Amino acid sequence: MKIIYAGTPEFAVKPLQKILDAGYDVAAALCQPDRPQGRKGVLTPPPVKALALTRGVPVFQPARLKDELSALAKFEGDILITCAYGQILTQAALDLFPLGVWNLHASLLPRYRGASPIQAAIAAGEKETGVTVMRTALGLDTGDILLSERTKIGERETCGELSARLSEIAADCLLRALPEIEGGRAALTAQGEPDTPVTKKIGKEDVRLDFSLPAKRIADLVRSANPEPLAFADADGLRINVFAAEGAERPEGSENAACGEILSDSPKAGFLVACKGGAVRLTEVQAAGGKRMKGSDFLNGRKVKKGQKLC
């Protein structure tokens, strides 16, 4: 069985590594093109490409896969495994593989279909998520399910931390799935209709903090955006990135403070901000262009003051 593995970011590295270590024949790695990274815009290979090259796996990086199907067919793959690849597949692409196209998706389908399932689950306050192996169909993450694996979401677990764990789980799921597929024993279950919207790619403006929400909603959004694109708020033109936050009680005498008002500039009390039903403590922050630090240390610098409004 010749495998074509399609994946791009760090999340997709561990499954490729595991099947290579297990001795599977990976004929090619299919990745998105190299992209500029950092302030200097240095052209950087995606993580899956970097691994593939160290393991001697040919790499194919079409800007538009649907325009390069003849080149993909030359690898003569029996099966295509996709994991956060980043391009929508056409029916012509699906038809190239006798054993089908199979996707590793980082949610318990049909919940959280789409581009940002990990962020969406954390932001929604979910206590559980997982990985699903499904046979790819033309709809967005709508294919029949082969298997899934559940895992708890830690109360303070960030998107980066959960992504790393789910990548390991995805690798193990793939090792369980491949013998079933190759042996013709893949028993599939149709998905139901999702009770959540299809998730979209998360941009910076999607994680601007809204202090009219309860503290838990704010803290969950902060976790979902860590390490990127990072939740933020503005204080009189100062951009403040927020890495961690937690619920707190309002200090005595601040019961009538407007949502978004800074309730304390004392390092001892912490960086407290009024929100719906109470307060939220910003425990780890960073001024734009500055260093990441504890909220209490940030207050020592007097970059913000009590009574100031965050928006």
Short mmCIF file of the C-alpha atoms (twelve columns), coordinates in Angstrom:
data_MODEL
# 
_entry.id   MODEL 
# 
loop_
_atom_site.group_PDB 
_atom_site.id 
_atom_site.type_symbol 
_atom_site.label_atom_id 
_atom_site.label_alt_id 
_atom_site.label_comp_id 
_atom_site.label_asym_id 
_atom_site.label_seq_id 
_atom_site.Cartn_x 
_atom_site.Cartn_y 
_atom_site.Cartn_z 
_atom_site.pdbx_PDB_model_num 
ATOM 1   C CA . MET A 1   0.000   0.000  0.000   1 
ATOM 2   C CA . LYS A 2   1.534   3.264  -1.161  1 
ATOM 3   C CA . ILE A 3   0.464   6.219  0.962   1 
ATOM 4   C CA . ILE A 4   0.345   9.872  -0.052  1 
ATOM 5   C CA . TYR A 5   0.286   11.969 3.111   1 
ATOM 6   C CA . ALA A 6   -1.215  15.476 2.865   1 
ATOM 7   C CA . GLY A 7   -0.568  17.820 5.787   1 
ATOM 8   C CA . THR A 8   1.025   21.180 6.449   1 
ATOM 9   C CA . PRO A 9   1.286   22.496 10.065  1 
ATOM 10  C CA . GLU A 10  2.909   21.123 13.200  1 
ATOM 11  C CA . PHE A 11  -0.302  19.295 14.101  1 
ATOM 12  C CA . ALA A 12  0.181   17.019 11.076  1 
ATOM 13  C CA . VAL A 13  3.801   16.068 11.850  1 
ATOM 14  C CA . LYS A 14  3.289   13.362 14.472  1 
ATOM 15  C CA . PRO A 15  0.951   11.149 12.358  1 
ATOM 16  C CA . LEU A 16  3.436   11.200 9.476   1 
ATOM 17  C CA . GLN A 17  6.288   10.416 11.818  1 
ATOM 18  C CA . LYS A 18  4.417   7.489  13.366  1 
ATOM 19  C CA . ILE A 19  3.546   5.779  10.068  1 
ATOM 20  C CA . LEU A 20  7.106   6.213  8.817   1 
ATOM 21  C CA . ASP A 21  8.422   4.700  12.048  1 
ATOM 22  C CA . ALA A 22  5.955   1.822  11.607  1 
ATOM 23  C CA . GLY A 23  7.424   1.041  8.192   1 
ATOM 24  C CA . TYR A 24  4.584   2.167  5.949   1 
ATOM 25  C CA . ASP A 25  5.478   3.123  2.377   1 
ATOM 26  C CA . VAL A 26  4.919   6.887  2.097   1 
ATOM 27  C CA . ALA A 27  5.377   7.732  -1.575  1 
ATOM 28  C CA . ALA A 28  5.059   11.503 -1.149  1 
ATOM 29  C CA . ALA A 29  4.169   14.284 1.272   1 
ATOM 30  C CA . LEU A 30  1.681   16.816 -0.060  1 
ATOM 31  C CA . CYS A 31  2.013   20.255 1.606   1 
ATOM 32  C CA . GLN A 32  1.044   23.856 1.131   1 
ATOM 33  C CA . PRO A 33  3.767   26.013 -0.471  1 
ATOM 34  C CA . ASP A 34  6.491   27.622 1.639   1 
ATOM 35  C CA . ARG A 35  5.271   30.897 3.187   1 
ATOM 36  C CA . PRO A 36  6.992   34.044 4.499   1 
ATOM 37  C CA . GLN A 37  7.346   33.957 8.286   1 
ATOM 38  C CA . GLY A 38  8.262   36.522 10.921  1 
ATOM 39  C CA . ARG A 39  8.798   40.244 10.622  1 
ATOM 40  C CA . LYS A 40  11.450  39.804 7.952   1 
ATOM 41  C CA . GLY A 41  9.228   37.582 5.846   1 
ATOM 42  C CA . VAL A 42  11.721  34.733 5.522   1 
ATOM 43  C CA . LEU A 43  10.389  32.026 3.208   1 
ATOM 44  C CA . THR A 44  9.897   29.011 5.498   1 
ATOM 45  C CA . PRO A 45  8.965   25.397 4.719   1 
ATOM 46  C CA . PRO A 46  5.933   23.997 6.533   1 
ATOM 47  C CA . PRO A 47  6.649   21.540 9.371   1 
ATOM 48  C CA . VAL A 48  5.452   18.475 7.439   1 
ATOM 49  C CA . LYS A 49  7.818   19.282 4.590   1 
ATOM 50  C CA . ALA A 50  10.706  19.648 7.015   1 
ATOM 51  C CA . LEU A 51  10.059  16.170 8.454   1 
ATOM 52  C CA . ALA A 52  9.514   14.581 5.047   1 
ATOM 53  C CA . LEU A 53  12.830  15.863 3.729   1 
ATOM 54  C CA . THR A 54  14.732  14.496 6.735   1 
ATOM 55  C CA . ARG A 55  13.156  11.084 6.124   1 
ATOM 56  C CA . GLY A 56  13.764  11.016 2.366   1 
ATOM 57  C CA . VAL A 57  10.104  11.396 1.403   1 
ATOM 58  C CA . PRO A 58  9.462   13.347 -1.845  1 
ATOM 59  C CA . VAL A 59  7.538   16.580 -1.272  1 
ATOM 60  C CA . PHE A 60  4.867   18.016 -3.582  1 
ATOM 61  C CA . GLN A 61  3.660   21.603 -2.942  1 
ATOM 62  C CA . PRO A 62  1.142   22.781 -5.551  1 
ATOM 63  C CA . ALA A 63  -0.389  26.199 -5.027  1 
ATOM 64  C CA . ARG A 64  -3.690  24.805 -6.370  1 
ATOM 65  C CA . LEU A 65  -3.922  21.043 -6.175  1 
ATOM 66  C CA . LYS A 66  -6.837  20.848 -8.587  1 
ATOM 67  C CA . ASP A 67  -4.550  22.215 -11.309 1 
ATOM 68  C CA . GLU A 68  -1.820  19.623 -10.618 1 
ATOM 69  C CA . LEU A 69  -3.723  16.334 -10.427 1 
ATOM 70  C CA . SER A 70  -1.740  14.749 -13.255 1 
ATOM 71  C CA . ALA A 71  1.470   15.377 -11.300 1 
ATOM 72  C CA . LEU A 72  -0.115  13.930 -8.148  1 
ATOM 73  C CA . ALA A 73  -1.182  10.820 -10.070 1 
ATOM 74  C CA . LYS A 74  2.442   10.108 -11.034 1 
ATOM 75  C CA . PHE A 75  3.188   9.142  -7.429  1 
ATOM 76  C CA . GLU A 76  0.779   6.202  -7.954  1 
ATOM 77  C CA . GLY A 77  -0.613  6.334  -4.441  1 
ATOM 78  C CA . ASP A 78  -3.133  3.739  -3.318  1 
ATOM 79  C CA . ILE A 79  -4.477  5.907  -0.511  1 
ATOM 80  C CA . LEU A 80  -4.414  9.584  0.472   1 
ATOM 81  C CA . ILE A 81  -4.297  10.517 4.162   1 
ATOM 82  C CA . THR A 82  -5.059  14.168 4.906   1 
ATOM 83  C CA . CYS A 83  -4.385  15.990 8.174   1 
ATOM 84  C CA . ALA A 84  -4.794  19.772 8.281   1 
ATOM 85  C CA . TYR A 85  -3.648  19.991 4.668   1 
ATOM 86  C CA . GLY A 86  -5.352  23.286 3.906   1 
ATOM 87  C CA . GLN A 87  -6.904  22.778 0.473   1 
ATOM 88  C CA . ILE A 88  -10.353 21.517 -0.530  1 
ATOM 89  C CA . LEU A 89  -10.257 18.329 -2.594  1 
ATOM 90  C CA . THR A 90  -12.269 17.895 -5.777  1 
ATOM 91  C CA . GLN A 91  -14.005 14.702 -6.854  1 
ATOM 92  C CA . ALA A 92  -11.266 14.222 -9.451  1 
ATOM 93  C CA . ALA A 93  -8.706  14.172 -6.641  1 
ATOM 94  C CA . LEU A 94  -10.753 11.700 -4.593  1 
ATOM 95  C CA . ASP A 95  -11.034 9.395  -7.616  1 
ATOM 96  C CA . LEU A 96  -7.247  9.013  -7.910  1 
ATOM 97  C CA . PHE A 97  -6.953  6.651  -4.929  1 
ATOM 98  C CA . PRO A 98  -8.235  3.052  -5.085  1 
ATOM 99  C CA . LEU A 99  -8.344  2.751  -1.268  1 
ATOM 100 C CA . GLY A 100 -9.916  6.161  -0.857  1 
ATOM 101 C CA . VAL A 101 -9.070  9.453  0.830   1 
ATOM 102 C CA . TRP A 102 -9.147  9.533  4.640   1 
ATOM 103 C CA . ASN A 103 -8.977  12.536 6.929   1 
ATOM 104 C CA . LEU A 104 -7.756  13.013 10.502  1 
ATOM 105 C CA . HIS A 105 -9.992  15.708 12.002  1 
ATOM 106 C CA . ALA A 106 -9.414  17.274 15.428  1 
ATOM 107 C CA . SER A 107 -12.944 17.082 16.827  1 
ATOM 108 C CA . LEU A 108 -15.671 14.582 17.597  1 
ATOM 109 C CA . LEU A 109 -17.609 14.892 14.377  1 
ATOM 110 C CA . PRO A 110 -20.180 16.059 13.513  1 
ATOM 111 C CA . ARG A 111 -19.373 18.751 16.102  1 
ATOM 112 C CA . TYR A 112 -16.931 21.426 14.981  1 
ATOM 113 C CA . ARG A 113 -16.545 20.746 11.300  1 
ATOM 114 C CA . GLY A 114 -14.365 23.221 9.457   1 
ATOM 115 C CA . ALA A 115 -11.055 25.027 9.788   1 
ATOM 116 C CA . SER A 116 -10.665 25.677 13.535  1 
ATOM 117 C CA . PRO A 117 -12.134 22.784 15.532  1 
ATOM 118 C CA . ILE A 118 -9.660  22.963 18.429  1 
ATOM 119 C CA . GLN A 119 -10.056 26.703 18.982  1 
ATOM 120 C CA . ALA A 120 -13.829 26.437 18.658  1 
ATOM 121 C CA . ALA A 121 -14.142 23.651 21.232  1 
ATOM 122 C CA . ILE A 122 -12.085 25.545 23.820  1 
ATOM 123 C CA . ALA A 123 -13.834 28.868 23.189  1 
ATOM 124 C CA . ALA A 124 -17.202 27.136 23.647  1 
ATOM 125 C CA . GLY A 125 -16.133 25.841 27.041  1 
ATOM 126 C CA . GLU A 126 -16.248 22.185 25.994  1 
ATOM 127 C CA . LYS A 127 -14.895 19.695 28.530  1 
ATOM 128 C CA . GLU A 128 -14.224 16.982 25.966  1 
ATOM 129 C CA . THR A 129 -13.021 16.708 22.379  1 
ATOM 130 C CA . GLY A 130 -11.090 14.193 20.311  1 
ATOM 131 C CA . VAL A 131 -9.968  13.019 16.892  1 
ATOM 132 C CA . THR A 132 -12.083 11.469 14.164  1 
ATOM 133 C CA . VAL A 133 -10.893 9.379  11.223  1 
ATOM 134 C CA . MET A 134 -13.373 9.704  8.372   1 
ATOM 135 C CA . ARG A 135 -13.578 8.807  4.711   1 
ATOM 136 C CA . THR A 136 -13.429 12.084 2.828   1 
ATOM 137 C CA . ALA A 137 -16.462 13.154 0.808   1 
ATOM 138 C CA . LEU A 138 -17.097 16.337 -1.155  1 
ATOM 139 C CA . GLY A 139 -18.859 18.090 1.737   1 
ATOM 140 C CA . LEU A 140 -16.787 19.912 4.361   1 
ATOM 141 C CA . ASP A 141 -15.874 17.228 6.946   1 
ATOM 142 C CA . THR A 142 -19.092 15.339 6.205   1 
ATOM 143 C CA . GLY A 143 -17.675 11.891 5.333   1 
ATOM 144 C CA . ASP A 144 -18.545 8.632  7.060   1 
ATOM 145 C CA . ILE A 145 -16.675 7.897  10.293  1 
ATOM 146 C CA . LEU A 146 -14.279 4.972  10.674  1 
ATOM 147 C CA . LEU A 147 -13.227 5.595  14.276  1 
ATOM 148 C CA . SER A 148 -12.807 8.308  16.891  1 
ATOM 149 C CA . GLU A 149 -10.916 8.816  20.136  1 
ATOM 150 C CA . ARG A 150 -12.108 11.032 22.995  1 
ATOM 151 C CA . THR A 151 -10.051 13.094 25.441  1 
ATOM 152 C CA . LYS A 152 -10.806 15.545 28.248  1 
ATOM 153 C CA . ILE A 153 -9.944  19.220 27.848  1 
ATOM 154 C CA . GLY A 154 -8.043  20.580 30.849  1 
ATOM 155 C CA . GLU A 155 -9.630  23.491 32.697  1 
ATOM 156 C CA . ARG A 156 -6.659  25.737 31.875  1 
ATOM 157 C CA . GLU A 157 -5.416  23.941 28.759  1 
ATOM 158 C CA . THR A 158 -4.508  26.246 25.886  1 
ATOM 159 C CA . CYS A 159 -5.030  25.634 22.203  1 
ATOM 160 C CA . GLY A 160 -1.324  24.977 21.752  1 
ATOM 161 C CA . GLU A 161 -1.244  22.407 24.539  1 
ATOM 162 C CA . LEU A 162 -4.388  20.646 23.374  1 
ATOM 163 C CA . SER A 163 -3.193  20.656 19.759  1 
ATOM 164 C CA . ALA A 164 -0.014  18.839 20.770  1 
ATOM 165 C CA . ARG A 165 -2.002  16.167 22.618  1 
ATOM 166 C CA . LEU A 166 -4.504  15.749 19.792  1 
ATOM 167 C CA . SER A 167 -1.665  15.352 17.296  1 
ATOM 168 C CA . GLU A 168 -0.411  12.354 19.299  1 
ATOM 169 C CA . ILE A 169 -3.934  10.951 19.445  1 
ATOM 170 C CA . ALA A 170 -4.348  11.457 15.686  1 
ATOM 171 C CA . ALA A 171 -1.139  9.504  15.092  1 
ATOM 172 C CA . ASP A 172 -2.393  6.588  17.174  1 
ATOM 173 C CA . CYS A 173 -5.780  6.685  15.435  1 
ATOM 174 C CA . LEU A 174 -4.085  6.525  12.049  1 
ATOM 175 C CA . LEU A 175 -2.071  3.462  13.079  1 
ATOM 176 C CA . ARG A 176 -5.333  1.801  14.138  1 
ATOM 177 C CA . ALA A 177 -7.140  2.791  10.951  1 
ATOM 178 C CA . LEU A 178 -4.607  1.793  8.281   1 
ATOM 179 C CA . PRO A 179 -4.797  -2.008 8.824   1 
ATOM 180 C CA . GLU A 180 -8.608  -1.826 8.737   1 
ATOM 181 C CA . ILE A 181 -8.555  0.112  5.463   1 
ATOM 182 C CA . GLU A 182 -5.873  -2.015 3.824   1 
ATOM 183 C CA . GLY A 183 -7.597  -5.231 4.866   1 
ATOM 184 C CA . GLY A 184 -10.994 -4.110 3.568   1 
ATOM 185 C CA . ARG A 185 -12.493 -4.222 7.064   1 
ATOM 186 C CA . ALA A 186 -13.343 -0.512 7.427   1 
ATOM 187 C CA . ALA A 187 -16.799 -0.395 9.038   1 
ATOM 188 C CA . LEU A 188 -18.180 3.107  8.560   1 
ATOM 189 C CA . THR A 189 -20.832 5.092  10.403  1 
ATOM 190 C CA . ALA A 190 -22.696 7.964  8.773   1 
ATOM 191 C CA . GLN A 191 -22.466 11.344 10.489  1 
ATOM 192 C CA . GLY A 192 -25.516 13.084 11.836  1 
ATOM 193 C CA . GLU A 193 -26.222 16.754 11.346  1 
ATOM 194 C CA . PRO A 194 -23.977 19.019 13.451  1 
ATOM 195 C CA . ASP A 195 -25.500 21.029 16.306  1 
ATOM 196 C CA . THR A 196 -22.721 23.617 16.001  1 
ATOM 197 C CA . PRO A 197 -21.872 25.941 13.085  1 
ATOM 198 C CA . VAL A 198 -19.049 25.063 10.708  1 
ATOM 199 C CA . THR A 199 -15.925 26.682 12.124  1 
ATOM 200 C CA . LYS A 200 -13.975 29.261 10.132  1 
ATOM 201 C CA . LYS A 201 -10.327 30.220 10.164  1 
ATOM 202 C CA . ILE A 202 -9.706  32.429 13.218  1 
ATOM 203 C CA . GLY A 203 -8.305  35.902 12.581  1 
ATOM 204 C CA . LYS A 204 -7.027  38.564 14.986  1 
ATOM 205 C CA . GLU A 205 -10.296 40.493 15.071  1 
ATOM 206 C CA . ASP A 206 -12.143 37.322 16.093  1 
ATOM 207 C CA . VAL A 207 -10.269 37.309 19.418  1 
ATOM 208 C CA . ARG A 208 -10.717 40.925 20.516  1 
ATOM 209 C CA . LEU A 209 -11.906 40.632 24.109  1 
ATOM 210 C CA . ASP A 210 -15.498 41.595 24.864  1 
ATOM 211 C CA . PHE A 211 -15.813 42.457 28.550  1 
ATOM 212 C CA . SER A 212 -19.599 42.467 28.397  1 
ATOM 213 C CA . LEU A 213 -19.290 38.647 28.541  1 
ATOM 214 C CA . PRO A 214 -18.927 36.579 31.733  1 
ATOM 215 C CA . ALA A 215 -15.410 35.876 33.019  1 
ATOM 216 C CA . LYS A 216 -15.433 32.205 32.006  1 
ATOM 217 C CA . ARG A 217 -16.325 33.040 28.400  1 
ATOM 218 C CA . ILE A 218 -13.458 35.540 28.319  1 
ATOM 219 C CA . ALA A 219 -10.983 33.102 29.885  1 
ATOM 220 C CA . ASP A 220 -12.011 30.344 27.455  1 
ATOM 221 C CA . LEU A 221 -11.543 32.650 24.476  1 
ATOM 222 C CA . VAL A 222 -8.089  33.598 25.767  1 
ATOM 223 C CA . ARG A 223 -7.117  29.908 26.030  1 
ATOM 224 C CA . SER A 224 -8.459  29.207 22.552  1 
ATOM 225 C CA . ALA A 225 -6.289  31.946 21.023  1 
ATOM 226 C CA . ASN A 226 -3.039  30.929 22.772  1 
ATOM 227 C CA . PRO A 227 -0.452  30.710 21.187  1 
ATOM 228 C CA . GLU A 228 -2.027  32.366 18.142  1 
ATOM 229 C CA . PRO A 229 -3.526  34.673 17.091  1 
ATOM 230 C CA . LEU A 230 -3.616  35.808 20.796  1 
ATOM 231 C CA . ALA A 231 -6.607  37.478 22.408  1 
ATOM 232 C CA . PHE A 232 -6.207  41.208 22.963  1 
ATOM 233 C CA . ALA A 233 -7.714  44.446 24.209  1 
ATOM 234 C CA . ASP A 234 -6.842  48.106 23.707  1 
ATOM 235 C CA . ALA A 235 -6.285  50.727 26.418  1 
ATOM 236 C CA . ASP A 236 -6.140  54.253 24.982  1 
ATOM 237 C CA . GLY A 237 -4.265  53.041 21.925  1 
ATOM 238 C CA . LEU A 238 -2.056  50.531 23.770  1 
ATOM 239 C CA . ARG A 239 -2.527  47.032 22.371  1 
ATOM 240 C CA . ILE A 240 -2.400  44.398 25.133  1 
ATOM 241 C CA . ASN A 241 -2.114  40.724 24.150  1 
ATOM 242 C CA . VAL A 242 -3.536  38.326 26.722  1 
ATOM 243 C CA . PHE A 243 -2.095  34.821 27.206  1 
ATOM 244 C CA . ALA A 244 -4.078  33.763 30.297  1 
ATOM 245 C CA . ALA A 245 -7.046  34.967 32.328  1 
ATOM 246 C CA . GLU A 246 -9.274  33.762 35.155  1 
ATOM 247 C CA . GLY A 247 -12.490 34.721 36.877  1 
ATOM 248 C CA . ALA A 248 -12.366 36.915 39.987  1 
ATOM 249 C CA . GLU A 249 -14.612 38.885 42.335  1 
ATOM 250 C CA . ARG A 250 -14.993 42.613 42.039  1 
ATOM 251 C CA . PRO A 251 -13.278 44.611 44.790  1 
ATOM 252 C CA . GLU A 252 -15.554 46.235 47.333  1 
ATOM 253 C CA . GLY A 253 -16.989 49.492 46.027  1 
ATOM 254 C CA . SER A 254 -16.689 48.559 42.329  1 
ATOM 255 C CA . GLU A 255 -20.102 46.950 41.966  1 
ATOM 256 C CA . ASN A 256 -21.288 49.644 39.553  1 
ATOM 257 C CA . ALA A 257 -18.151 49.769 37.396  1 
ATOM 258 C CA . ALA A 258 -18.812 49.469 33.676  1 
ATOM 259 C CA . CYS A 259 -17.719 46.345 31.836  1 
ATOM 260 C CA . GLY A 260 -14.161 46.808 30.589  1 
ATOM 261 C CA . GLU A 261 -13.160 49.199 33.365  1 
ATOM 262 C CA . ILE A 262 -9.841  48.428 35.080  1 
ATOM 263 C CA . LEU A 263 -10.690 47.782 38.732  1 
ATOM 264 C CA . SER A 264 -7.163  47.599 40.115  1 
ATOM 265 C CA . ASP A 265 -3.692  48.782 39.200  1 
ATOM 266 C CA . SER A 266 -2.197  47.216 42.319  1 
ATOM 267 C CA . PRO A 267 0.237   44.347 41.645  1 
ATOM 268 C CA . LYS A 268 -1.038  42.645 44.804  1 
ATOM 269 C CA . ALA A 269 -4.648  42.543 43.590  1 
ATOM 270 C CA . GLY A 270 -3.641  41.828 40.020  1 
ATOM 271 C CA . PHE A 271 -4.808  43.150 36.662  1 
ATOM 272 C CA . LEU A 272 -8.565  43.143 37.334  1 
ATOM 273 C CA . VAL A 273 -11.117 44.170 34.733  1 
ATOM 274 C CA . ALA A 274 -14.875 44.447 35.210  1 
ATOM 275 C CA . CYS A 275 -16.983 42.054 33.149  1 
ATOM 276 C CA . LYS A 276 -20.536 40.733 33.175  1 
ATOM 277 C CA . GLY A 277 -21.392 39.324 36.588  1 
ATOM 278 C CA . GLY A 278 -18.015 40.034 38.177  1 
ATOM 279 C CA . ALA A 279 -14.423 40.529 37.108  1 
ATOM 280 C CA . VAL A 280 -11.704 38.828 35.094  1 
ATOM 281 C CA . ARG A 281 -8.036  38.815 36.123  1 
ATOM 282 C CA . LEU A 282 -5.564  39.044 33.224  1 
ATOM 283 C CA . THR A 283 -2.783  36.875 34.628  1 
ATOM 284 C CA . GLU A 284 -0.336  36.878 31.704  1 
ATOM 285 C CA . VAL A 285 -0.090  39.712 29.189  1 
ATOM 286 C CA . GLN A 286 2.158   41.484 26.740  1 
ATOM 287 C CA . ALA A 287 2.159   45.050 25.498  1 
ATOM 288 C CA . ALA A 288 2.535   45.203 21.725  1 
ATOM 289 C CA . GLY A 289 6.233   44.914 20.958  1 
ATOM 290 C CA . GLY A 290 7.069   44.141 24.588  1 
ATOM 291 C CA . LYS A 291 7.839   41.075 26.673  1 
ATOM 292 C CA . ARG A 292 5.359   38.483 27.875  1 
ATOM 293 C CA . MET A 293 4.905   38.862 31.655  1 
ATOM 294 C CA . LYS A 294 2.617   38.310 34.626  1 
ATOM 295 C CA . GLY A 295 -0.282  40.727 34.889  1 
ATOM 296 C CA . SER A 296 1.018   41.934 38.245  1 
ATOM 297 C CA . ASP A 297 4.442   42.742 36.739  1 
ATOM 298 C CA . PHE A 298 2.708   44.563 33.894  1 
ATOM 299 C CA . LEU A 299 0.992   46.804 36.450  1 
ATOM 300 C CA . ASN A 300 4.346   47.631 38.037  1 
ATOM 301 C CA . GLY A 301 5.234   49.405 34.826  1 
ATOM 302 C CA . ARG A 302 2.129   51.608 35.208  1 
ATOM 303 C CA . LYS A 303 1.184   51.100 31.582  1 
ATOM 304 C CA . VAL A 304 -2.490  51.167 32.604  1 
ATOM 305 C CA . LYS A 305 -4.358  52.770 35.492  1 
ATOM 306 C CA . LYS A 306 -7.388  52.027 37.607  1 
ATOM 307 C CA . GLY A 307 -10.539 53.483 36.031  1 
ATOM 308 C CA . GLN A 308 -9.156  53.225 32.512  1 
ATOM 309 C CA . LYS A 309 -11.387 51.440 30.004  1 
ATOM 310 C CA . LEU A 310 -10.306 48.437 27.954  1 
ATOM 311 C CA . CYS A 311 -12.063 47.938 24.666  1 
# 
